[in-house]
CSV table of C-alpha atoms in Angstrom, one decimal:
chain,number,residue,atom,x,y,z
D,100,ASN,CA,13.9,-11.5,-10.4
D,101,ALA,CA,14.7,-8.9,-7.7
D,102,GLY,CA,11.1,-7.4,-7.9
D,103,VAL,CA,11.0,-3.8,-6.7
D,104,THR,CA,14.2,-2.4,-5.1
D,105,GLN,CA,14.8,0.9,-3.4
D,106,THR,CA,17.9,2.9,-2.8
D,107,PRO,CA,18.9,3.9,-0.2
D,108,LYS,CA,17.4,2.0,2.6
D,109,PHE,CA,18.1,4.7,5.3
D,110,ARG,CA,19.1,8.3,5.1
D,111,VAL,CA,19.4,11.2,7.4
D,112,LEU,CA,19.2,14.7,6.0
D,113,LYS,CA,19.5,18.2,7.4
D,114,THR,CA,16.8,20.7,6.7
D,115,GLY,CA,17.3,22.3,3.3
D,116,GLN,CA,19.3,19.5,1.8
D,117,SER,CA,18.3,17.7,-1.3
D,118,MET,CA,18.2,14.0,-2.2
D,119,THR,CA,16.9,11.5,-4.7
D,120,LEU,CA,15.3,8.2,-3.9
D,121,LEU,CA,15.6,5.5,-6.6
D,122,CYS,CA,13.1,2.8,-7.3
D,123,ALA,CA,13.7,0.1,-9.8
D,124,GLN,CA,11.6,-2.8,-11.0
D,125,ASP,CA,12.4,-5.7,-13.2
D,126,MET,CA,8.9,-7.0,-13.9
D,127,ASN,CA,8.2,-4.8,-16.9
D,128,HIS,CA,5.3,-3.0,-15.1
D,129,GLU,CA,3.8,0.0,-16.6
D,130,TYR,CA,2.5,1.6,-13.4
D,131,MET,CA,4.8,2.9,-10.6
D,132,TYR,CA,4.0,4.7,-7.4
D,133,TRP,CA,5.6,6.6,-4.6
D,134,TYR,CA,3.9,6.5,-1.1
D,135,ARG,CA,4.8,7.8,2.2
D,136,GLN,CA,3.8,6.1,5.4
D,137,ASP,CA,3.6,7.9,8.8
D,138,PRO,CA,2.4,6.4,12.1
D,139,GLY,CA,-1.4,6.2,12.2
D,140,MET,CA,-1.8,7.6,8.6
D,141,GLY,CA,-1.6,4.6,6.4
D,142,LEU,CA,-0.1,4.8,2.9
D,143,ARG,CA,-0.5,8.2,1.2
D,144,LEU,CA,0.2,8.5,-2.5
D,145,ILE,CA,2.8,11.2,-3.4
D,146,HIS,CA,3.1,10.8,-7.2
D,147,TYR,CA,2.6,8.0,-9.7
D,148,SER,CA,3.4,7.2,-13.3
D,149,VAL,CA,1.3,5.3,-15.9
D,150,GLY,CA,4.2,4.8,-18.2
D,151,GLU,CA,7.7,5.9,-19.3
D,152,GLY,CA,7.9,9.7,-19.6
D,153,THR,CA,4.6,10.4,-17.7
D,154,THR,CA,4.0,11.3,-14.1
D,155,ALA,CA,1.0,12.6,-12.1
D,156,LYS,CA,0.3,14.1,-8.7
D,157,GLY,CA,-1.1,12.0,-5.9
D,158,GLU,CA,-2.7,13.0,-2.6
D,159,VAL,CA,0.4,14.7,-1.0
D,160,PRO,CA,2.7,15.9,-3.8
D,161,ASP,CA,4.0,19.2,-2.3
D,162,GLY,CA,7.7,19.3,-1.7
D,163,TYR,CA,8.4,16.3,-4.0
D,164,ASN,CA,9.2,15.9,-7.7
D,165,VAL,CA,9.5,12.7,-9.8
D,166,SER,CA,10.8,11.5,-13.1
D,167,ARG,CA,10.3,8.3,-15.1
D,168,LEU,CA,12.9,8.5,-17.9
D,169,LYS,CA,13.1,4.7,-18.2
D,170,LYS,CA,10.2,2.2,-17.8
D,171,GLN,CA,12.0,0.3,-15.0
D,172,ASN,CA,13.0,3.3,-12.9
D,173,PHE,CA,11.0,5.9,-10.9
D,174,LEU,CA,12.9,8.6,-9.1
D,175,LEU,CA,11.5,10.7,-6.2
D,176,GLY,CA,13.3,14.0,-5.4
D,177,LEU,CA,13.3,16.2,-2.4
D,178,GLU,CA,14.7,19.6,-3.4
D,179,SER,CA,14.7,21.2,0.0
D,180,ALA,CA,14.0,18.7,2.8
D,181,ALA,CA,11.9,19.7,5.7
D,182,PRO,CA,11.3,17.8,9.1
D,183,SER,CA,7.7,17.2,8.0
D,184,GLN,CA,9.2,14.9,5.3
D,185,THR,CA,10.5,12.5,7.9
D,186,SER,CA,8.8,9.3,6.9
D,187,VAL,CA,9.1,5.8,5.4
D,188,TYR,CA,8.8,6.0,1.7
D,189,PHE,CA,7.6,3.0,-0.3
D,190,CYS,CA,7.7,2.5,-4.1
D,191,ALA,CA,5.3,0.1,-5.8
D,192,SER,CA,4.5,-1.1,-9.2
D,193,THR,CA,1.6,-2.8,-11.0
D,194,ILE,CA,1.2,-4.4,-14.4
D,195,ARG,CA,-1.4,-3.0,-16.8
D,196,GLY,CA,-4.2,-5.4,-17.4
D,197,GLY,CA,-3.5,-7.7,-14.6
D,198,ALA,CA,-6.3,-9.8,-13.1
D,199,SER,CA,-5.9,-8.6,-9.6
D,200,TYR,CA,-4.3,-5.1,-9.9
D,201,GLU,CA,-1.9,-6.3,-7.2
D,202,GLN,CA,0.8,-3.8,-6.2
D,203,PHE,CA,4.3,-5.0,-5.6
D,204,PHE,CA,6.1,-2.9,-3.0
D,205,GLY,CA,9.8,-2.2,-2.5
D,206,PRO,CA,11.4,-2.6,1.0
D,207,GLY,CA,11.1,1.1,1.8
D,208,THR,CA,13.4,4.0,2.5
D,209,ARG,CA,13.5,5.4,6.0
D,210,LEU,CA,14.2,9.1,5.9
D,211,THR,CA,14.9,11.4,8.8
D,212,VAL,CA,15.1,15.1,8.3
D,213,LEU,CA,16.7,17.0,11.2
J,100,GLY,CA,-13.5,11.5,-2.5
J,101,GLN,CA,-13.1,8.4,-0.5
J,102,ASN,CA,-13.5,7.4,3.1
J,103,ILE,CA,-12.1,4.1,4.3
J,104,ASP,CA,-12.6,3.1,7.9
J,105,GLN,CA,-11.0,0.2,9.8
J,106,PRO,CA,-10.3,-0.4,13.5
J,107,THR,CA,-6.9,0.9,14.7
J,108,GLU,CA,-5.9,-2.1,16.7
J,109,MET,CA,-7.2,-5.6,17.6
J,110,THR,CA,-5.8,-8.3,19.8
J,111,ALA,CA,-6.5,-12.1,19.6
J,112,THR,CA,-5.2,-15.3,21.0
J,113,GLU,CA,-3.1,-17.9,19.1
J,114,GLY,CA,-5.3,-20.5,17.5
J,115,ALA,CA,-8.4,-18.3,17.5
J,116,ILE,CA,-10.3,-16.7,14.7
J,117,VAL,CA,-10.3,-12.9,14.1
J,118,GLN,CA,-12.3,-10.7,11.8
J,119,ILE,CA,-11.0,-7.4,10.6
J,120,ASN,CA,-13.7,-5.1,9.2
J,121,CYS,CA,-13.4,-2.4,6.6
J,122,THR,CA,-16.1,0.0,5.6
J,123,TYR,CA,-15.8,2.4,2.7
J,124,GLN,CA,-17.7,5.3,1.0
J,125,THR,CA,-16.5,6.0,-2.5
J,126,SER,CA,-17.9,7.8,-5.6
J,127,GLY,CA,-17.6,4.5,-7.5
J,128,PHE,CA,-16.3,1.0,-6.7
J,129,ASN,CA,-14.1,-1.3,-8.8
J,130,GLY,CA,-12.4,-3.6,-6.3
J,131,LEU,CA,-11.1,-3.9,-2.7
J,132,PHE,CA,-7.7,-5.1,-1.6
J,133,TRP,CA,-6.3,-6.5,1.6
J,134,TYR,CA,-2.6,-6.2,2.3
J,135,GLN,CA,-0.5,-7.5,5.2
J,136,GLN,CA,2.4,-5.5,6.6
J,137,HIS,CA,4.8,-6.8,9.2
J,138,ALA,CA,6.6,-4.2,11.3
J,139,GLY,CA,9.5,-2.6,9.4
J,140,GLU,CA,8.6,-4.4,6.2
J,141,ALA,CA,6.7,-3.6,2.9
J,142,PRO,CA,3.0,-4.4,2.4
J,143,THR,CA,2.3,-7.7,0.7
J,144,PHE,CA,-0.8,-8.6,-1.2
J,145,LEU,CA,-3.4,-10.9,0.4
J,146,SER,CA,-6.6,-10.6,-1.6
J,147,TYR,CA,-8.6,-8.7,-4.2
J,148,ASN,CA,-12.5,-8.7,-4.2
J,149,VAL,CA,-14.6,-7.3,-7.0
J,150,LEU,CA,-17.8,-9.3,-6.6
J,151,ASP,CA,-19.9,-9.9,-3.6
J,152,GLY,CA,-19.2,-12.9,-1.5
J,153,LEU,CA,-16.5,-14.8,0.3
J,154,GLU,CA,-13.1,-15.8,-1.2
J,155,GLU,CA,-11.0,-18.3,0.7
J,156,LYS,CA,-7.2,-18.7,0.5
J,157,GLY,CA,-6.0,-21.1,3.1
J,158,ARG,CA,-6.3,-19.7,6.6
J,159,PHE,CA,-7.3,-16.3,5.2
J,160,SER,CA,-10.7,-15.3,3.7
J,161,SER,CA,-12.0,-12.0,2.4
J,162,PHE,CA,-15.7,-11.0,2.2
J,163,LEU,CA,-17.3,-8.2,0.2
J,164,SER,CA,-20.7,-6.6,0.2
J,165,ARG,CA,-20.8,-3.8,-2.3
J,166,SER,CA,-24.4,-2.7,-1.4
J,167,LYS,CA,-23.2,-2.2,2.2
J,168,GLY,CA,-19.8,-0.7,1.4
J,169,TYR,CA,-18.3,-3.4,3.7
J,170,SER,CA,-15.6,-6.0,3.6
J,171,TYR,CA,-13.9,-8.1,6.2
J,172,LEU,CA,-10.7,-10.2,6.4
J,173,LEU,CA,-11.1,-13.4,8.4
J,174,LEU,CA,-8.0,-15.1,9.8
J,175,LYS,CA,-8.4,-18.6,11.1
J,176,GLU,CA,-6.1,-20.7,13.3
J,177,LEU,CA,-4.1,-17.6,14.3
J,178,GLN,CA,-0.4,-17.9,14.6
J,179,MET,CA,2.1,-15.6,16.3
J,180,LYS,CA,3.5,-14.6,12.8
J,181,ASP,CA,0.0,-13.2,11.9
J,182,SER,CA,0.8,-10.2,14.2
J,183,ALA,CA,1.0,-7.4,11.6
J,184,SER,CA,-0.9,-4.5,10.2
J,185,TYR,CA,-3.7,-5.3,7.8
J,186,LEU,CA,-4.4,-2.6,5.2
J,187,CYS,CA,-7.7,-2.2,3.3
J,188,ALA,CA,-7.6,-0.4,0.0
J,189,VAL,CA,-10.3,0.5,-2.6
J,190,ARG,CA,-10.2,1.2,-6.3
J,191,ASP,CA,-13.0,3.7,-7.0
J,192,ARG,CA,-13.1,3.9,-10.8
J,193,GLY,CA,-12.9,1.4,-13.6
J,194,GLY,CA,-9.5,1.5,-15.3
J,195,SER,CA,-8.0,3.2,-12.3
J,196,TYR,CA,-4.8,1.7,-11.0
J,197,ILE,CA,-4.8,4.1,-8.1
J,198,PRO,CA,-6.1,2.4,-4.9
J,199,THR,CA,-6.8,4.5,-1.8
J,200,PHE,CA,-5.6,2.9,1.5
J,201,GLY,CA,-7.2,3.0,4.8
J,202,ARG,CA,-5.1,3.6,7.9
J,203,GLY,CA,-4.6,0.0,8.7
J,204,THR,CA,-5.5,-2.3,11.6
J,205,SER,CA,-2.7,-3.5,13.9
J,206,LEU,CA,-3.3,-7.1,14.9
J,207,ILE,CA,-1.6,-8.4,18.0
J,208,VAL,CA,-1.6,-12.2,18.5
J,209,HIS,CA,-0.7,-13.3,22.0
J,210,PRO,CA,-0.1,-16.9,23.3
């Protein structure tokens, strides 16, 4: 099993450009999440999904959109990138009803917006 | 809302024991996580505490006191590879799969 994978691993954008980050998991997990991690700020939740076709806002959703058309995929979109969105983005997933509610994280996408 | 507090940075010596504290103030409580994150890598799960007390897993132990809103992660026989950030996260509601993370504690282990 690959676990949680993220594409791309690195990206540099210019202000105003758009892009989509792809997260895929092969563990049949119901819950999926997108976080951003900035120095000294910990992990902050952008959006999450409790199942296929459903999404919800997290702590810092502005400037981002998400979609979950298939259970195994969770896409994060930036419509018009801004320098404030320079960050490391982590996707995670969790199984519903698990004993420990453990989140499994992808390797991260390092995004720089110039 | 939630408030999760942990020290920003700690240093320790190889072979020693270190305790990383986490205090929290939440509207409800349904579990506390510890994750380890090496520089440039993803967080990985260490422990999950729901009930009061100490849980041991090899060199790592995690303690919880719900009445005090307090947890600690204890690392014994420190190794250089234990140099990492340690993230505390709390689930505040039953049925919630949305933990809130603290800012993390950067642990530096030196020879």
